[in-house]
PDB file of C-alpha atoms in Angstrom:
ATOM      1  CA  ASP A   1       0.683  31.581  32.366  1.00 62.00           C
ATOM      2  CA  ALA A   2      -0.197  34.518  34.405  1.00 74.00           C
ATOM      3  CA  GLY A   3       1.854  37.554  33.577  1.00 92.00           C
ATOM      4  CA  VAL A   4       2.854  40.316  35.970  1.00 95.00           C
ATOM      5  CA  THR A   5      -0.055  41.401  38.214  1.00 96.00           C
ATOM      6  CA  GLN A   6      -0.253  44.492  40.140  1.00 97.00           C
ATOM      7  CA  SER A   7      -2.759  45.915  42.611  1.00 97.00           C
ATOM      8  CA  PRO A   8      -4.703  47.927  42.939  1.00 97.00           C
ATOM      9  CA  THR A   9      -5.136  49.461  39.538  1.00 96.00           C
ATOM     10  CA  HIS A  10      -6.088  52.958  40.674  1.00 96.00           C
ATOM     11  CA  LEU A  11      -5.654  54.728  44.078  1.00 96.00           C
ATOM     12  CA  ILE A  12      -6.310  58.260  45.354  1.00 98.00           C
ATOM     13  CA  LYS A  13      -4.454  59.614  48.428  1.00 98.00           C
ATOM     14  CA  THR A  14      -3.948  62.858  50.225  1.00 98.00           C
ATOM     15  CA  ARG A  15      -0.556  64.454  50.896  1.00 98.00           C
ATOM     16  CA  GLY A  16       1.306  63.075  54.008  1.00 98.00           C
ATOM     17  CA  GLN A  17      -0.482  59.670  53.744  1.00 98.00           C
ATOM     18  CA  GLN A  18       1.284  56.371  53.154  1.00 98.00           C
ATOM     19  CA  VAL A  19       0.507  53.984  50.401  1.00 98.00           C
ATOM     20  CA  THR A  20       1.368  50.237  49.596  1.00 98.00           C
ATOM     21  CA  LEU A  21       1.422  48.786  46.117  1.00 98.00           C
ATOM     22  CA  ARG A  22       1.618  45.091  45.391  1.00 98.00           C
ATOM     23  CA  CYS A  23       3.104  43.210  42.728  1.00 98.00           C
ATOM     24  CA  SER A  24       3.312  39.328  41.765  1.00 98.00           C
ATOM     25  CA  PRO A  25       5.838  38.514  39.123  1.00 96.00           C
ATOM     26  CA  LYS A  26       5.349  36.311  36.033  1.00 95.00           C
ATOM     27  CA  SER A  27       5.575  32.611  36.592  1.00 94.00           C
ATOM     28  CA  GLY A  28       9.294  31.502  36.738  1.00 92.00           C
ATOM     29  CA  HIS A  29      10.593  34.888  37.546  1.00 93.00           C
ATOM     30  CA  ASP A  30      12.515  35.573  40.698  1.00 93.00           C
ATOM     31  CA  THR A  31      13.545  39.375  40.331  1.00 93.00           C
ATOM     32  CA  VAL A  32      11.173  42.313  40.851  1.00 95.00           C
ATOM     33  CA  SER A  33      11.853  45.997  39.824  1.00 95.00           C
ATOM     34  CA  TRP A  34       9.616  48.946  40.362  1.00 97.00           C
ATOM     35  CA  TYR A  35       9.461  52.113  38.060  1.00 97.00           C
ATOM     36  CA  GLN A  36       7.862  55.323  38.418  1.00 97.00           C
ATOM     37  CA  GLN A  37       6.269  56.823  35.222  1.00 96.00           C
ATOM     38  CA  ALA A  38       4.959  60.385  35.176  1.00 94.00           C
ATOM     39  CA  LEU A  39       2.525  61.600  32.546  1.00 91.00           C
ATOM     40  CA  GLY A  40       4.458  61.952  29.138  1.00 89.00           C
ATOM     41  CA  GLN A  41       7.670  60.496  30.485  1.00 92.00           C
ATOM     42  CA  GLY A  42       9.511  57.220  30.315  1.00 94.00           C
ATOM     43  CA  PRO A  43       9.723  55.033  33.225  1.00 95.00           C
ATOM     44  CA  GLN A  44      12.240  55.812  36.063  1.00 96.00           C
ATOM     45  CA  PHE A  45      14.054  53.109  37.918  1.00 94.00           C
ATOM     46  CA  ILE A  46      13.237  52.985  41.558  1.00 96.00           C
ATOM     47  CA  PHE A  47      14.525  50.009  43.139  1.00 95.00           C
ATOM     48  CA  GLN A  48      15.200  46.082  42.423  1.00 93.00           C
ATOM     49  CA  TYR A  49      14.433  43.096  44.624  1.00 94.00           C
ATOM     50  CA  TYR A  50      16.098  39.683  44.559  1.00 92.00           C
ATOM     51  CA  GLU A  51      16.303  36.890  47.166  1.00 93.00           C
ATOM     52  CA  GLU A  52      14.197  39.309  49.366  1.00 95.00           C
ATOM     53  CA  GLU A  53      16.734  41.942  49.386  1.00 94.00           C
ATOM     54  CA  GLU A  54      17.262  45.487  47.665  1.00 93.00           C
ATOM     55  CA  ARG A  55      19.723  45.006  45.096  1.00 90.00           C
ATOM     56  CA  GLN A  56      19.967  48.269  43.264  1.00 87.00           C
ATOM     57  CA  ARG A  57      18.367  51.618  43.814  1.00 91.00           C
ATOM     58  CA  GLY A  58      17.527  54.549  41.644  1.00 91.00           C
ATOM     59  CA  ASN A  59      17.372  58.197  42.610  1.00 93.00           C
ATOM     60  CA  PHE A  60      14.487  58.156  44.860  1.00 97.00           C
ATOM     61  CA  PRO A  61      14.296  59.184  48.567  1.00 97.00           C
ATOM     62  CA  ASP A  62      14.154  56.874  51.454  1.00 96.00           C
ATOM     63  CA  ARG A  63      10.202  57.743  51.495  1.00 98.00           C
ATOM     64  CA  PHE A  64      10.220  54.781  48.936  1.00 98.00           C
ATOM     65  CA  SER A  65      10.837  51.387  50.322  1.00 98.00           C
ATOM     66  CA  GLY A  66       9.904  47.905  49.423  1.00 97.00           C
ATOM     67  CA  HIS A  67      10.047  44.259  50.381  1.00 97.00           C
ATOM     68  CA  GLN A  68      10.063  40.947  48.527  1.00 97.00           C
ATOM     69  CA  PHE A  69       8.569  37.875  49.994  1.00 97.00           C
ATOM     70  CA  PRO A  70       9.565  34.309  49.815  1.00 97.00           C
ATOM     71  CA  ASN A  71       7.110  33.608  46.919  1.00 96.00           C
ATOM     72  CA  TYR A  72       9.050  36.407  45.060  1.00 96.00           C
ATOM     73  CA  SER A  73       6.081  38.793  45.101  1.00 97.00           C
ATOM     74  CA  SER A  74       6.808  42.646  46.160  1.00 98.00           C
ATOM     75  CA  GLU A  75       5.472  45.579  47.738  1.00 98.00           C
ATOM     76  CA  LEU A  76       6.283  49.264  47.200  1.00 98.00           C
ATOM     77  CA  ASN A  77       5.604  51.429  50.079  1.00 98.00           C
ATOM     78  CA  VAL A  78       5.707  55.452  49.811  1.00 98.00           C
ATOM     79  CA  ASN A  79       5.565  57.391  52.975  1.00 97.00           C
ATOM     80  CA  ALA A  80       4.546  60.973  53.418  1.00 98.00           C
ATOM     81  CA  LEU A  81       3.050  61.354  49.872  1.00 98.00           C
ATOM     82  CA  LEU A  82       3.835  64.333  48.001  1.00 98.00           C
ATOM     83  CA  LEU A  83       1.720  65.777  45.067  1.00 97.00           C
ATOM     84  CA  GLY A  84       4.738  64.982  42.938  1.00 97.00           C
ATOM     85  CA  ASP A  85       4.418  61.295  43.654  1.00 98.00           C
ATOM     86  CA  SER A  86       1.530  61.154  41.411  1.00 97.00           C
ATOM     87  CA  ALA A  87       2.248  58.583  38.726  1.00 97.00           C
ATOM     88  CA  LEU A  88       1.779  55.357  37.075  1.00 97.00           C
ATOM     89  CA  TYR A  89       3.754  52.916  39.163  1.00 98.00           C
ATOM     90  CA  LEU A  90       4.898  49.909  37.109  1.00 97.00           C
ATOM     91  CA  CYS A  91       6.286  46.553  38.391  1.00 97.00           C
ATOM     92  CA  ALA A  92       8.589  44.562  36.258  1.00 95.00           C
ATOM     93  CA  SER A  93       9.761  41.037  36.644  1.00 94.00           C
ATOM     94  CA  SER A  94      12.642  39.111  35.266  1.00 90.00           C
ATOM     95  CA  ARG A  95      14.811  35.886  35.894  1.00 88.00           C
ATOM     96  CA  GLN A  96      18.437  36.103  37.335  1.00 82.00           C
ATOM     97  CA  GLY A  97      20.996  35.457  34.798  1.00 76.00           C
ATOM     98  CA  ALA A  98      18.454  35.567  31.799  1.00 74.00           C
ATOM     99  CA  HIS A  99      20.489  38.411  30.119  1.00 69.00           C
ATOM    100  CA  ARG A 100      18.790  38.298  26.832  1.00 74.00           C
ATOM    101  CA  SER A 101      15.363  38.181  28.139  1.00 79.00           C
ATOM    102  CA  PRO A 102      13.241  41.474  28.421  1.00 85.00           C
ATOM    103  CA  LEU A 103      11.665  42.895  31.491  1.00 89.00           C
ATOM    104  CA  HIS A 104       7.881  41.782  31.707  1.00 93.00           C
ATOM    105  CA  PHE A 105       5.792  44.714  32.995  1.00 95.00           C
ATOM    106  CA  GLY A 106       2.555  44.698  34.782  1.00 95.00           C
ATOM    107  CA  ASN A 107      -0.326  47.079  33.843  1.00 93.00           C
ATOM    108  CA  GLY A 108       0.626  49.422  36.743  1.00 96.00           C
ATOM    109  CA  THR A 109      -1.117  51.183  39.599  1.00 97.00           C
ATOM    110  CA  ARG A 110      -2.304  54.656  38.873  1.00 96.00           C
ATOM    111  CA  LEU A 111      -1.760  56.825  42.126  1.00 98.00           C
ATOM    112  CA  THR A 112      -3.098  60.293  42.565  1.00 97.00           C
ATOM    113  CA  VAL A 113      -2.012  62.323  45.348  1.00 98.00           C
ATOM    114  CA  THR A 114      -4.458  65.300  46.214  1.00 97.00           C
TER     115      THR A 114
ATOM    116  CA  GLY B   1      24.513  57.289  34.392  1.00 53.00           C
ATOM    117  CA  GLN B   2      22.447  57.078  31.194  1.00 68.00           C
ATOM    118  CA  ASN B   3      21.395  59.986  28.923  1.00 89.00           C
ATOM    119  CA  ILE B   4      18.922  58.432  26.275  1.00 95.00           C
ATOM    120  CA  ASP B   5      17.386  60.845  23.492  1.00 96.00           C
ATOM    121  CA  GLN B   6      14.486  60.152  21.228  1.00 97.00           C
ATOM    122  CA  PRO B   7      12.010  62.488  19.348  1.00 97.00           C
ATOM    123  CA  THR B   8       8.971  63.349  21.101  1.00 96.00           C
ATOM    124  CA  GLU B   9       6.413  62.869  18.424  1.00 97.00           C
ATOM    125  CA  MET B  10       6.135  61.386  14.967  1.00 97.00           C
ATOM    126  CA  THR B  11       2.925  61.325  12.652  1.00 97.00           C
ATOM    127  CA  ALA B  12       2.807  58.952   9.515  1.00 96.00           C
ATOM    128  CA  THR B  13       0.045  57.566   7.327  1.00 97.00           C
ATOM    129  CA  GLU B  14      -1.394  54.028   7.215  1.00 97.00           C
ATOM    130  CA  GLY B  15       0.732  51.735   5.301  1.00 97.00           C
ATOM    131  CA  ALA B  16       3.846  53.873   5.316  1.00 97.00           C
ATOM    132  CA  ILE B  17       7.305  53.237   7.221  1.00 97.00           C
ATOM    133  CA  VAL B  18       8.523  55.178  10.110  1.00 97.00           C
ATOM    134  CA  GLN B  19      12.006  55.143  11.843  1.00 98.00           C
ATOM    135  CA  ILE B  20      12.227  56.296  15.464  1.00 98.00           C
ATOM    136  CA  ASN B  21      15.880  57.207  16.368  1.00 98.00           C
ATOM    137  CA  CYS B  22      17.491  56.832  19.713  1.00 98.00           C
ATOM    138  CA  THR B  23      20.845  58.079  20.951  1.00 97.00           C
ATOM    139  CA  TYR B  24      22.424  57.101  24.112  1.00 95.00           C
ATOM    140  CA  GLN B  25      25.371  57.875  26.470  1.00 92.00           C
ATOM    141  CA  THR B  26      25.986  55.201  28.985  1.00 83.00           C
ATOM    142  CA  SER B  27      28.716  54.051  31.553  1.00 78.00           C
ATOM    143  CA  GLY B  28      27.866  50.613  31.325  1.00 80.00           C
ATOM    144  CA  PHE B  29      25.964  49.563  28.255  1.00 85.00           C
ATOM    145  CA  ASN B  30      24.779  45.899  28.072  1.00 85.00           C
ATOM    146  CA  GLY B  31      21.958  45.789  25.569  1.00 91.00           C
ATOM    147  CA  LEU B  32      19.045  47.902  24.157  1.00 94.00           C
ATOM    148  CA  PHE B  33      15.454  47.335  24.317  1.00 95.00           C
ATOM    149  CA  TRP B  34      12.513  48.752  22.414  1.00 97.00           C
ATOM    150  CA  TYR B  35       9.133  48.779  24.048  1.00 97.00           C
ATOM    151  CA  GLN B  36       5.631  49.752  22.840  1.00 97.00           C
ATOM    152  CA  GLN B  37       3.259  51.286  25.160  1.00 96.00           C
ATOM    153  CA  HIS B  38      -0.525  52.246  24.654  1.00 95.00           C
ATOM    154  CA  ALA B  39      -2.043  54.833  26.599  1.00 90.00           C
ATOM    155  CA  GLY B  40      -2.762  53.565  30.239  1.00 85.00           C
ATOM    156  CA  GLU B  41      -1.249  50.339  29.521  1.00 89.00           C
ATOM    157  CA  ALA B  42       1.963  48.395  30.459  1.00 91.00           C
ATOM    158  CA  PRO B  43       4.988  48.584  28.162  1.00 94.00           C
ATOM    159  CA  THR B  44       5.383  45.536  25.998  1.00 94.00           C
ATOM    160  CA  PHE B  45       8.620  44.261  24.597  1.00 94.00           C
ATOM    161  CA  LEU B  46       9.330  44.812  20.840  1.00 95.00           C
ATOM    162  CA  SER B  47      13.001  43.905  20.399  1.00 95.00           C
ATOM    163  CA  TYR B  48      16.464  43.622  21.835  1.00 93.00           C
ATOM    164  CA  ASN B  49      19.951  44.361  20.370  1.00 95.00           C
ATOM    165  CA  VAL B  50      23.295  43.928  22.052  1.00 91.00           C
ATOM    166  CA  LEU B  51      25.454  43.373  18.924  1.00 94.00           C
ATOM    167  CA  ASP B  52      25.751  45.887  15.956  1.00 96.00           C
ATOM    168  CA  GLY B  53      23.537  45.251  13.404  1.00 97.00           C
ATOM    169  CA  LEU B  54      19.844  44.900  12.410  1.00 97.00           C
ATOM    170  CA  GLU B  55      17.374  42.519  14.095  1.00 94.00           C
ATOM    171  CA  GLU B  56      14.048  41.784  12.107  1.00 94.00           C
ATOM    172  CA  LYS B  57      10.959  40.563  13.595  1.00 90.00           C
ATOM    173  CA  GLY B  58       7.987  40.995  11.207  1.00 94.00           C
ATOM    174  CA  ARG B  59       6.912  44.443  10.672  1.00 96.00           C
ATOM    175  CA  PHE B  60       9.375  45.832  13.130  1.00 96.00           C
ATOM    176  CA  SER B  61      12.959  45.903  12.776  1.00 97.00           C
ATOM    177  CA  SER B  62      15.650  47.504  15.249  1.00 98.00           C
ATOM    178  CA  PHE B  63      19.181  48.599  14.567  1.00 98.00           C
ATOM    179  CA  LEU B  64      22.070  49.105  16.867  1.00 97.00           C
ATOM    180  CA  SER B  65      25.538  50.877  16.502  1.00 97.00           C
ATOM    181  CA  ARG B  66      27.476  50.638  19.674  1.00 94.00           C
ATOM    182  CA  SER B  67      30.354  52.711  18.520  1.00 94.00           C
ATOM    183  CA  LYS B  68      27.799  55.717  17.779  1.00 95.00           C
ATOM    184  CA  GLY B  69      25.477  55.277  20.705  1.00 95.00           C
ATOM    185  CA  TYR B  70      22.665  54.933  18.239  1.00 96.00           C
ATOM    186  CA  SER B  71      19.788  52.789  17.543  1.00 98.00           C
ATOM    187  CA  TYR B  72      16.561  52.878  15.566  1.00 98.00           C
ATOM    188  CA  LEU B  73      13.221  51.215  15.487  1.00 98.00           C
ATOM    189  CA  LEU B  74      11.693  50.732  11.927  1.00 98.00           C
ATOM    190  CA  LEU B  75       7.927  50.119  11.724  1.00 97.00           C
ATOM    191  CA  LYS B  76       6.826  48.851   8.323  1.00 97.00           C
ATOM    192  CA  GLU B  77       3.162  48.834   6.845  1.00 97.00           C
ATOM    193  CA  LEU B  78       1.859  50.880   9.561  1.00 98.00           C
ATOM    194  CA  GLN B  79      -1.610  50.079  11.034  1.00 97.00           C
ATOM    195  CA  MET B  80      -3.768  52.192  13.166  1.00 97.00           C
ATOM    196  CA  LYS B  81      -3.009  50.002  16.066  1.00 96.00           C
ATOM    197  CA  ASP B  82       0.659  50.994  15.882  1.00 98.00           C
ATOM    198  CA  SER B  83      -0.370  54.334  17.211  1.00 98.00           C
ATOM    199  CA  ALA B  84       1.407  54.243  20.573  1.00 97.00           C
ATOM    200  CA  SER B  85       4.278  55.381  22.574  1.00 97.00           C
ATOM    201  CA  TYR B  86       7.882  53.664  21.857  1.00 98.00           C
ATOM    202  CA  LEU B  87      10.195  53.583  24.420  1.00 97.00           C
ATOM    203  CA  CYS B  88      13.973  52.999  24.001  1.00 97.00           C
ATOM    204  CA  ALA B  89      15.672  51.596  26.976  1.00 95.00           C
ATOM    205  CA  VAL B  90      19.283  50.791  27.763  1.00 93.00           C
ATOM    206  CA  ARG B  91      20.357  48.129  30.185  1.00 89.00           C
ATOM    207  CA  ASP B  92      23.044  48.797  32.622  1.00 79.00           C
ATOM    208  CA  MET B  93      24.861  45.712  34.191  1.00 70.00           C
ATOM    209  CA  ALA B  94      25.819  45.675  37.904  1.00 59.00           C
ATOM    210  CA  TRP B  95      26.454  43.322  40.625  1.00 50.00           C
ATOM    211  CA  GLY B  96      29.047  41.218  38.495  1.00 49.00           C
ATOM    212  CA  GLY B  97      26.570  41.182  35.627  1.00 52.00           C
ATOM    213  CA  ASN B  98      23.706  39.216  37.203  1.00 55.00           C
ATOM    214  CA  ASP B  99      21.351  42.071  37.907  1.00 63.00           C
ATOM    215  CA  TYR B 100      20.242  44.871  35.657  1.00 71.00           C
ATOM    216  CA  LYS B 101      18.201  47.793  35.340  1.00 82.00           C
ATOM    217  CA  LEU B 102      16.747  49.681  32.373  1.00 89.00           C
ATOM    218  CA  SER B 103      17.050  53.299  31.977  1.00 91.00           C
ATOM    219  CA  PHE B 104      14.483  54.614  29.532  1.00 94.00           C
ATOM    220  CA  GLY B 105      14.144  57.393  27.067  1.00 96.00           C
ATOM    221  CA  ALA B 106      10.947  59.667  27.565  1.00 96.00           C
ATOM    222  CA  GLY B 107       9.305  57.920  24.555  1.00 97.00           C
ATOM    223  CA  THR B 108       8.424  58.844  21.012  1.00 98.00           C
ATOM    224  CA  THR B 109       4.444  59.066  20.547  1.00 97.00           C
ATOM    225  CA  VAL B 110       3.809  57.656  16.985  1.00 98.00           C
ATOM    226  CA  THR B 111       0.358  58.808  15.346  1.00 97.00           C
ATOM    227  CA  VAL B 112      -0.855  56.908  12.364  1.00 97.00           C
ATOM    228  CA  ARG B 113      -3.409  58.628  10.203  1.00 96.00           C
ATOM    229  CA  ALA B 114      -5.816  56.863   7.817  1.00 94.00           C
TER     230      ALA B 114
END
């Protein structure tokens, strides 16, 4: 049973560029959430997708956008990259209505902006 | 919003017990999770509390007091592999209870010494 998979594992970009990160949820899960984790900090909620719509959003600017596909996989896009966007980006999946079930996290994409 | 506090670092000896405290202030509490995260890896689920009291899972136990906004994670018979960051996360319900997001503390780095 494949868990949450993310690609790529590492990425180096230059300020001002755009980046797309990808996530496939755990089998049986239909909801995908994205988190940003800066070094030494806990993950910060970016947004959540269910039924191909953004359902909730954290305190992140519009430069951060996403998409969910019919197969439940998801993309996170970040435009006009800033140095401060350097972080570990974590994708987490869950199943709607499974309130006692934890989020399952992927291993993340380490983004470095130079 | 959420305000979640936990100590930054703790050190203990192999075979000992360590207790990691977490206090939170929330507008819509619906459960508290503890995750373990080794450096460069994904957070992995340890425990979940939604009602007051103690939940025990092997060497790990977690306690919740909703009236006090307080939880702790107890790690017994510490092993070297337990050296990691431990994240306290509070679930905030939205959308009629079918969606949720997690708000994380900054994490407690536990170092186990021989």
